[in-house]
Coordinates of C-alpha atoms in Angstrom, one line a residue:
Chain A
M218 CA 83.4 -30.3 -47.1
P219 CA 82.7 -27.0 -48.8
A220 CA 85.6 -24.6 -50.0
S221 CA 87.3 -22.9 -47.2
P222 CA 86.7 -19.2 -46.4
H223 CA 89.5 -16.8 -47.2
I224 CA 92.0 -16.4 -44.4
D225 CA 95.2 -14.5 -44.4
V226 CA 98.1 -16.6 -43.1
A227 CA 101.4 -14.6 -42.1
V228 CA 104.4 -15.7 -40.4
S229 CA 106.4 -13.7 -37.8
T230 CA 109.5 -14.3 -35.9
V231 CA 110.3 -13.2 -32.2
I232 CA 114.5 -12.9 -31.6
F233 CA 115.9 -12.8 -28.3
A234 CA 119.5 -11.6 -27.8
L235 CA 121.6 -11.0 -24.6
R236 CA 123.2 -7.3 -25.1
P237 CA 124.3 -4.7 -22.7
G238 CA 121.3 -2.8 -21.4
P239 CA 120.7 -0.1 -18.6
H240 CA 123.8 0.3 -16.4
N241 CA 125.7 -2.0 -18.9
L242 CA 123.8 -5.2 -17.4
P243 CA 123.1 -7.9 -19.9
S244 CA 119.5 -7.6 -20.9
L245 CA 117.1 -9.3 -23.5
W246 CA 116.6 -7.6 -26.7
T247 CA 114.3 -7.9 -29.6
P248 CA 114.3 -6.6 -32.9
F249 CA 111.4 -4.9 -34.8
V250 CA 110.6 -3.3 -38.2
P251 CA 108.2 -0.4 -38.8
R252 CA 105.2 -0.9 -40.8
T253 CA 105.2 0.9 -44.0
R254 CA 101.4 1.1 -44.6
E255 CA 98.2 0.5 -43.0
P256 CA 96.9 -1.0 -40.8
F257 CA 99.3 0.1 -38.0
K258 CA 101.3 2.2 -40.2
N259 CA 104.5 3.4 -38.6
K260 CA 104.0 1.1 -35.6
W261 CA 106.9 -1.3 -35.0
A262 CA 106.1 -5.0 -35.7
L263 CA 107.8 -8.4 -35.5
P264 CA 110.0 -9.4 -38.6
G265 CA 107.7 -11.4 -41.1
G266 CA 105.0 -11.4 -43.8
W267 CA 102.6 -13.3 -45.8
L268 CA 103.2 -17.1 -46.2
P269 CA 104.0 -17.4 -49.9
D270 CA 102.2 -20.1 -51.6
H271 CA 105.1 -22.2 -52.3
E272 CA 107.2 -21.8 -49.3
Q273 CA 107.6 -23.9 -46.2
L274 CA 106.4 -22.0 -43.0
E275 CA 110.0 -22.1 -41.3
D276 CA 111.8 -21.0 -44.7
A277 CA 109.3 -17.9 -44.9
A278 CA 110.1 -17.3 -41.5
A279 CA 114.1 -17.5 -41.9
R280 CA 113.8 -15.5 -45.0
T281 CA 111.8 -12.6 -43.8
L282 CA 114.1 -12.4 -40.7
A283 CA 117.2 -12.4 -42.6
E284 CA 115.8 -9.8 -45.0
T285 CA 115.0 -7.4 -42.5
T286 CA 117.7 -8.0 -39.5
G287 CA 120.3 -9.8 -41.4
L288 CA 120.1 -12.6 -38.8
R289 CA 120.5 -16.2 -39.9
P290 CA 120.0 -18.4 -36.9
S291 CA 120.9 -22.0 -37.3
Y292 CA 117.3 -22.9 -36.5
V293 CA 114.0 -21.2 -35.9
E294 CA 111.5 -23.1 -33.6
Q295 CA 107.7 -23.0 -34.0
L296 CA 106.4 -21.1 -30.9
Y297 CA 102.7 -20.8 -31.4
T298 CA 99.9 -20.0 -33.9
F299 CA 97.9 -16.7 -33.0
G300 CA 94.7 -16.5 -34.8
N301 CA 92.2 -14.5 -32.4
L302 CA 89.4 -13.1 -34.4
D303 CA 90.2 -9.2 -33.7
R304 CA 94.1 -9.4 -34.1
S305 CA 93.7 -7.4 -37.4
P306 CA 91.3 -4.7 -38.6
T307 CA 91.6 -5.8 -42.0
G308 CA 90.0 -9.2 -41.5
R309 CA 91.3 -12.6 -40.4
V310 CA 94.8 -13.3 -40.1
I311 CA 96.4 -16.4 -38.9
S312 CA 100.1 -15.9 -37.6
V313 CA 102.3 -18.7 -37.5
V314 CA 105.2 -17.4 -35.2
Y315 CA 108.6 -18.9 -34.8
W316 CA 111.3 -18.0 -32.4
A317 CA 115.3 -18.1 -32.0
L318 CA 117.5 -17.1 -29.4
V319 CA 120.8 -15.4 -30.8
R320 CA 124.2 -14.7 -29.2
A321 CA 125.5 -11.1 -29.3
D322 CA 128.3 -11.9 -31.7
E323 CA 125.8 -13.2 -34.1
V324 CA 123.9 -9.8 -33.9
E325 CA 127.1 -7.7 -34.3
S326 CA 128.1 -9.7 -37.4
A327 CA 124.6 -9.5 -39.2
I328 CA 124.1 -6.6 -41.7
P329 CA 120.6 -5.5 -40.9
G330 CA 118.2 -3.7 -43.3
D331 CA 117.5 0.0 -43.1
N332 CA 114.9 0.2 -40.7
V333 CA 115.5 -2.5 -37.9
R334 CA 115.5 -1.4 -34.4
W335 CA 116.2 -3.4 -31.2
F336 CA 114.1 -2.9 -28.0
P337 CA 114.5 -4.2 -24.7
A338 CA 112.1 -7.2 -24.5
D339 CA 110.5 -6.0 -21.1
H340 CA 110.3 -2.3 -22.4
L341 CA 108.6 -2.6 -25.8
P342 CA 106.7 0.3 -27.4
E343 CA 103.2 -0.1 -28.3
L344 CA 103.5 -2.6 -31.3
A345 CA 101.4 -3.5 -34.2
F346 CA 98.6 -5.9 -34.0
D347 CA 99.0 -8.3 -31.0
H348 CA 102.6 -8.3 -31.1
N349 CA 102.9 -7.1 -27.6
D350 CA 101.1 -10.2 -26.5
I351 CA 103.1 -12.5 -28.6
V352 CA 106.4 -11.2 -27.4
N353 CA 105.0 -11.5 -23.7
Y354 CA 104.0 -15.2 -24.6
A355 CA 107.6 -15.9 -25.9
L356 CA 109.0 -14.2 -22.5
E357 CA 106.9 -16.4 -20.5
R358 CA 108.0 -19.3 -22.4
L359 CA 111.7 -18.4 -22.3
R360 CA 111.3 -17.9 -18.5
T361 CA 110.1 -21.4 -18.0
K362 CA 112.6 -23.0 -20.4
V363 CA 115.5 -21.0 -18.6
A364 CA 115.1 -23.8 -15.8
Y365 CA 116.2 -26.3 -18.4
A366 CA 119.9 -26.1 -18.8
D367 CA 120.3 -26.0 -22.5
I368 CA 118.6 -22.8 -23.1
A369 CA 121.5 -20.7 -22.0
H370 CA 123.6 -22.5 -24.5
S371 CA 122.1 -20.3 -27.2
F372 CA 123.2 -17.1 -25.6
L373 CA 126.6 -18.4 -23.9
G374 CA 128.2 -20.7 -26.6
E375 CA 130.0 -24.0 -25.4
T376 CA 131.7 -23.0 -22.2
F377 CA 131.1 -20.2 -19.7
T378 CA 131.6 -19.0 -16.5
I379 CA 129.5 -19.0 -13.5
A380 CA 129.0 -15.1 -13.6
Q381 CA 128.1 -15.4 -17.2
L382 CA 125.4 -18.0 -16.5
R383 CA 123.9 -16.0 -13.7
S384 CA 123.8 -12.8 -16.1
V385 CA 121.7 -15.0 -18.5
H386 CA 119.4 -16.0 -15.6
E387 CA 119.1 -12.4 -14.2
A388 CA 118.3 -11.1 -18.1
V389 CA 115.7 -13.6 -18.6
L390 CA 113.9 -13.4 -15.1
G391 CA 114.4 -9.6 -15.3
H392 CA 115.8 -9.3 -11.9
K393 CA 119.1 -9.6 -9.8
L394 CA 120.1 -12.8 -8.2
D395 CA 122.3 -13.2 -5.4
A396 CA 125.7 -14.4 -6.4
A397 CA 126.6 -16.7 -3.6
N398 CA 123.3 -18.6 -3.6
F399 CA 123.4 -18.5 -7.4
R400 CA 127.0 -20.3 -7.3
R401 CA 126.0 -22.7 -4.4
S402 CA 123.2 -23.8 -6.5
V403 CA 124.8 -24.4 -9.7
A404 CA 127.7 -26.3 -7.9
T405 CA 125.1 -28.9 -6.9
S406 CA 123.7 -29.2 -10.2
P407 CA 124.0 -32.4 -12.2
D408 CA 123.7 -30.7 -15.4
L409 CA 126.8 -28.4 -15.2
I410 CA 130.4 -29.9 -15.8
D411 CA 133.6 -28.1 -14.9
T412 CA 135.8 -28.1 -18.2
G413 CA 138.9 -27.8 -16.1
D414 CA 139.9 -24.9 -18.2
V415 CA 139.7 -21.0 -16.8
L416 CA 138.5 -18.1 -18.8
T417 CA 141.9 -16.6 -20.2
G418 CA 142.8 -12.9 -20.5
T419 CA 141.4 -11.9 -16.8
P420 CA 144.1 -10.3 -14.5
H421 CA 144.3 -12.9 -11.6
R422 CA 142.3 -15.7 -10.0
P423 CA 140.6 -16.4 -13.6
P424 CA 137.1 -18.1 -13.4
K425 CA 136.4 -21.7 -14.1
L426 CA 134.8 -22.5 -17.2
F427 CA 131.9 -25.0 -17.2
K428 CA 129.7 -26.5 -19.8
F429 CA 126.4 -28.4 -20.0
Q430 CA 125.8 -32.0 -19.6
P431 CA 123.5 -32.9 -22.5
T432 CA 119.7 -32.8 -20.9
Q433 CA 118.4 -36.0 -19.8
T434 CA 114.6 -36.7 -19.8
K435 CA 113.3 -37.2 -16.1
R436 CA 111.5 -40.4 -16.0
F437 CA 110.3 -42.5 -13.1
V438 CA 111.6 -45.6 -14.8
S439 CA 113.7 -45.8 -17.8
Chain B
M11 CA 102.7 -5.8 -48.5
P12 CA 100.7 -7.2 -51.5
A13 CA 97.6 -9.4 -50.8
S14 CA 98.2 -12.6 -49.3
P15 CA 97.9 -15.7 -51.5
H16 CA 94.9 -17.9 -51.0
I17 CA 95.7 -20.7 -48.4
D18 CA 93.4 -23.0 -46.9
V19 CA 93.2 -23.0 -42.9
A20 CA 92.0 -26.3 -41.2
V21 CA 91.8 -27.3 -37.5
S22 CA 92.3 -31.0 -36.5
T23 CA 92.5 -32.6 -32.9
V24 CA 94.2 -35.4 -31.8
I25 CA 92.5 -37.3 -28.7
F26 CA 94.2 -39.8 -26.7
A27 CA 92.3 -42.2 -24.4
L28 CA 93.6 -45.0 -22.0
R29 CA 91.0 -48.0 -22.7
P30 CA 91.7 -51.7 -22.7
G31 CA 94.0 -52.9 -25.6
P32 CA 95.4 -56.3 -26.5
H33 CA 95.1 -58.9 -23.8
N34 CA 93.1 -56.4 -21.7
L35 CA 96.0 -54.3 -21.0
P36 CA 95.4 -50.4 -20.9
S37 CA 96.6 -48.8 -24.0
L38 CA 96.1 -45.4 -26.0
W39 CA 93.4 -45.0 -28.2
T40 CA 92.7 -42.2 -30.7
P41 CA 89.4 -41.6 -32.5
F42 CA 89.1 -41.1 -36.4
V43 CA 86.3 -40.2 -39.0
P44 CA 86.1 -41.5 -42.4
R45 CA 86.6 -38.9 -45.4
T46 CA 83.5 -38.8 -47.4
R47 CA 84.9 -37.0 -50.4
E48 CA 88.1 -36.6 -52.4
P49 CA 91.0 -36.1 -51.7
F50 CA 91.6 -39.4 -49.6
K51 CA 87.9 -40.5 -49.9
N52 CA 87.4 -43.2 -47.4
K53 CA 90.6 -42.9 -45.5
W54 CA 90.3 -42.3 -41.9
A55 CA 91.2 -38.8 -40.7
L56 CA 91.4 -36.8 -37.6
P57 CA 88.3 -34.9 -36.4
G58 CA 88.4 -31.4 -37.5
G59 CA 87.4 -29.4 -40.7
W60 CA 88.0 -25.9 -42.3
L61 CA 88.5 -22.8 -40.0
P62 CA 85.3 -20.6 -40.2
D63 CA 86.0 -17.1 -40.8
H64 CA 84.2 -16.2 -37.6
E65 CA 85.3 -18.9 -35.1
Q66 CA 88.4 -18.9 -32.9
L67 CA 90.8 -21.6 -33.6
E68 CA 90.3 -23.5 -30.3
D69 CA 86.4 -23.2 -30.6
A70 CA 86.5 -24.5 -34.1
A71 CA 88.7 -27.5 -32.7
A72 CA 86.4 -28.1 -30.0
R73 CA 83.0 -28.0 -32.2
T74 CA 84.4 -30.3 -34.8
L75 CA 85.5 -32.7 -32.2
A76 CA 82.3 -32.6 -30.5
E77 CA 80.3 -32.9 -33.8
T78 CA 82.2 -36.2 -34.6
T79 CA 83.2 -37.8 -31.5
G80 CA 80.7 -36.5 -28.8
L81 CA 83.8 -35.7 -26.8
R82 CA 83.8 -32.3 -24.8
P83 CA 87.3 -32.2 -23.0
S84 CA 87.6 -29.1 -20.7
Y85 CA 90.6 -27.9 -22.4
V86 CA 91.9 -28.5 -25.7
E87 CA 95.8 -27.3 -26.0
Q88 CA 97.3 -26.1 -29.2
L89 CA 99.8 -28.9 -30.3
Y90 CA 101.6 -27.9 -33.5
T91 CA 100.9 -26.1 -36.9
F92 CA 101.3 -28.3 -39.9
G93 CA 102.1 -26.7 -43.2
N94 CA 104.3 -28.7 -45.4
L95 CA 104.0 -28.0 -49.2
D96 CA 103.0 -31.4 -50.1
R97 CA 100.5 -32.5 -47.5
S98 CA 97.4 -32.1 -49.6
P99 CA 97.1 -32.8 -53.1
T100 CA 94.3 -29.8 -53.5
G101 CA 96.6 -26.9 -52.8
R102 CA 98.3 -25.3 -49.9
V103 CA 96.7 -26.3 -46.5
I104 CA 97.8 -25.1 -43.1
S105 CA 96.6 -27.3 -40.1
V106 CA 96.4 -26.0 -36.8
V107 CA 96.3 -29.0 -34.7
Y108 CA 95.0 -29.3 -31.1
W109 CA 95.2 -31.8 -28.6
A110 CA 93.4 -33.2 -25.6
L111 CA 93.9 -36.2 -23.0
V112 CA 90.5 -37.9 -21.8
R113 CA 89.5 -40.4 -19.4
A114 CA 88.2 -43.7 -20.1
D115 CA 84.6 -42.6 -18.4
E116 CA 84.6 -39.4 -20.6
V117 CA 84.7 -41.7 -23.7
E118 CA 81.8 -43.9 -22.2
S119 CA 79.6 -41.4 -21.4
A120 CA 80.0 -39.3 -25.0
I121 CA 77.6 -39.8 -27.8
P122 CA 79.5 -40.1 -30.8
G123 CA 78.4 -39.6 -34.3
D124 CA 77.7 -42.5 -36.8
N125 CA 81.2 -42.8 -38.2
V126 CA 83.7 -42.4 -35.4
R127 CA 86.2 -45.2 -34.9
W128 CA 88.8 -45.5 -32.4
F129 CA 92.2 -47.1 -33.0
P130 CA 95.1 -48.0 -31.1
A131 CA 97.5 -45.1 -31.3
D132 CA 100.4 -47.3 -32.2
H133 CA 98.6 -49.2 -34.6
L134 CA 96.9 -46.9 -37.0
P135 CA 95.9 -47.6 -40.6
E136 CA 97.0 -45.4 -43.4
L137 CA 95.4 -42.1 -42.5
A138 CA 94.3 -39.4 -44.9
F139 CA 97.0 -36.5 -45.4
D140 CA 99.8 -36.4 -43.1
H141 CA 97.8 -37.6 -40.0
N142 CA 99.9 -40.4 -39.5
D143 CA 102.8 -37.8 -39.1
I144 CA 100.6 -35.7 -36.8
V145 CA 99.7 -38.4 -34.6
N146 CA 103.3 -39.6 -34.3
Y147 CA 104.4 -36.1 -33.4
A148 CA 101.8 -36.0 -30.7
L149 CA 102.8 -39.4 -29.4
E150 CA 106.6 -38.2 -29.2
R151 CA 105.1 -35.4 -27.1
L152 CA 103.2 -37.2 -24.8
R153 CA 106.0 -39.7 -24.1
T154 CA 108.3 -36.7 -23.3
K155 CA 105.6 -35.1 -21.1
V156 CA 104.8 -38.6 -19.1
A157 CA 108.0 -37.5 -17.3
Y158 CA 106.2 -34.9 -15.7
A159 CA 104.0 -35.7 -13.1
D160 CA 100.6 -33.9 -14.0
I161 CA 100.2 -35.5 -17.5
A162 CA 98.9 -38.6 -15.9
H163 CA 96.1 -36.9 -14.1
S164 CA 94.2 -36.4 -17.3
F165 CA 94.0 -40.1 -17.6
L166 CA 93.4 -41.3 -14.1
G167 CA 91.6 -38.4 -12.3
E168 CA 92.5 -37.0 -8.8
T169 CA 93.7 -40.2 -6.7
F170 CA 95.1 -43.5 -8.1
T171 CA 97.2 -46.5 -7.1
I172 CA 100.8 -47.2 -7.9
A173 CA 99.6 -50.1 -10.3
Q174 CA 97.3 -47.6 -12.1
L175 CA 100.0 -45.2 -12.5
R176 CA 102.3 -47.7 -13.9
S177 CA 99.5 -48.8 -16.4
V178 CA 99.5 -45.1 -17.6
H179 CA 103.3 -45.1 -18.1
E180 CA 103.2 -48.6 -19.8
A181 CA 100.4 -47.4 -22.2
V182 CA 102.2 -44.2 -23.1
L183 CA 105.6 -45.5 -23.6
G184 CA 104.1 -48.7 -25.3
H185 CA 106.0 -51.4 -23.2
K186 CA 106.2 -53.2 -19.9
L187 CA 107.8 -51.9 -16.9
D188 CA 109.2 -53.7 -14.0
A189 CA 106.5 -53.4 -11.2
A190 CA 109.0 -53.3 -8.3
N191 CA 111.4 -51.0 -9.9
F192 CA 108.5 -48.8 -10.6
R193 CA 107.2 -48.7 -7.3
R194 CA 110.7 -48.0 -5.8
S195 CA 111.4 -45.2 -7.9
V196 CA 107.9 -43.6 -7.7
A197 CA 108.5 -44.0 -3.7
T198 CA 111.2 -41.4 -3.9
S199 CA 109.6 -39.0 -6.1
P200 CA 108.9 -35.7 -4.4
D201 CA 105.9 -35.2 -6.9
L202 CA 103.7 -38.0 -5.3
I203 CA 101.7 -37.7 -2.0
D204 CA 100.3 -40.6 0.0
T205 CA 96.5 -39.8 0.7
G206 CA 96.3 -41.9 3.6
D207 CA 93.3 -43.5 1.7
V208 CA 93.1 -46.9 -0.1
L209 CA 91.3 -48.2 -2.9
T210 CA 87.9 -49.5 -1.4
G211 CA 86.0 -52.6 -3.1
T212 CA 89.2 -54.7 -3.3
P213 CA 89.2 -58.2 -1.1
H214 CA 92.2 -57.9 1.2
R215 CA 95.4 -55.9 1.4
P216 CA 93.7 -52.8 -0.5
P217 CA 96.2 -50.4 -2.2
K218 CA 97.3 -47.2 -1.1
L219 CA 96.0 -44.1 -3.0
F220 CA 98.2 -41.5 -4.1
K221 CA 97.9 -37.8 -5.8
F222 CA 100.1 -35.5 -7.4
Q223 CA 101.9 -32.7 -5.7
P224 CA 101.3 -29.5 -8.0
T225 CA 104.1 -29.2 -10.5
Q226 CA 106.9 -26.8 -9.2
T227 CA 109.2 -25.4 -11.9
K228 CA 112.8 -26.5 -11.4
R229 CA 115.0 -23.5 -11.4
F230 CA 118.7 -22.9 -10.2
V231 CA 117.7 -20.1 -8.0
S232 CA 114.1 -18.9 -7.2

């Protein structure tokens, strides 16, 4: 096999956090950093950088994320590798993209770099490279994943009320859900467990707290 | 951002086909080609090669697969990108790995290169690089995916008998299933539709033919 051609390898990370959006409703936000040089100088881009020769892929993703946003999620997962021929005007660039979901309190306690800015995930500016496509791909994956119980964990923590769970679903799906219908369908879900506890600090009729059953793989026969 | 370090980018493809195995039972097989030079000269490796500067990732995967195995699956899906620091003794190599499931008749009608050899996926020799890890990762993903109806499609075609469906599950899971239990759990699955047709060419009591309902995303509220 002859030598490989020179191809640039980058890592980037898509972060989704649930934070107050328009009308104070929870919505999905994603952090970006401005490009400081060409190509796409001054455009917003996903946190990331070139893959150093001696750093594992996921370590490079976590490090560049921490350097720019101050975020240190316990786990970054590989999302997809983007390598379209025309995605960078400077030559062939392969981007291995990671993603993570973070809770609002993780965002509040992070000490971000100077230039990071959060945008609502469904109202992004024109980003550098194909980063709009990358965020949209991640959003699609998230919307599929919200069907599975454990995804909401990452936004909510261990226990939550039905109203909190609904707000996660609404934020991810991007539209309101009927509260009574949602409560009914959740009540019949085998994935949810009533903890027997209630949310404290609320005036009267404190709402029940639920938690998720560990996900079980659906198989015809085990 | 300074220039990126030189990192080699390769593509590889994991193919799973369902073919007769030990005792003539269907089992999963995967094709490999021998390495013709160092490193790992004469070891078996996944079909693949360096990513050319001007070829899309999935096109490079499909081309190298066709050149070695003669297989031209209608669709190769990105599986994962492997980039561990120590996976090649010659320096940093990132492998973007694709995978596809093919039917036995696709294998029979393919005109393979001289050196390709198929091995049972769960009885592999020691492969080049981290290719044992890659195949095992793909097997894990396949075992999770077999829970979802449509995966068996790729092995079976449009319609199939319950016994044929069970043999796919047995081959993927790597162990026998109780025929009566399997039939019962399948009978209650909303994903399977009785076509009203039977398998022709069988002596008496010809078995019914089924097909899959298009997969629907499970959501709390649609």
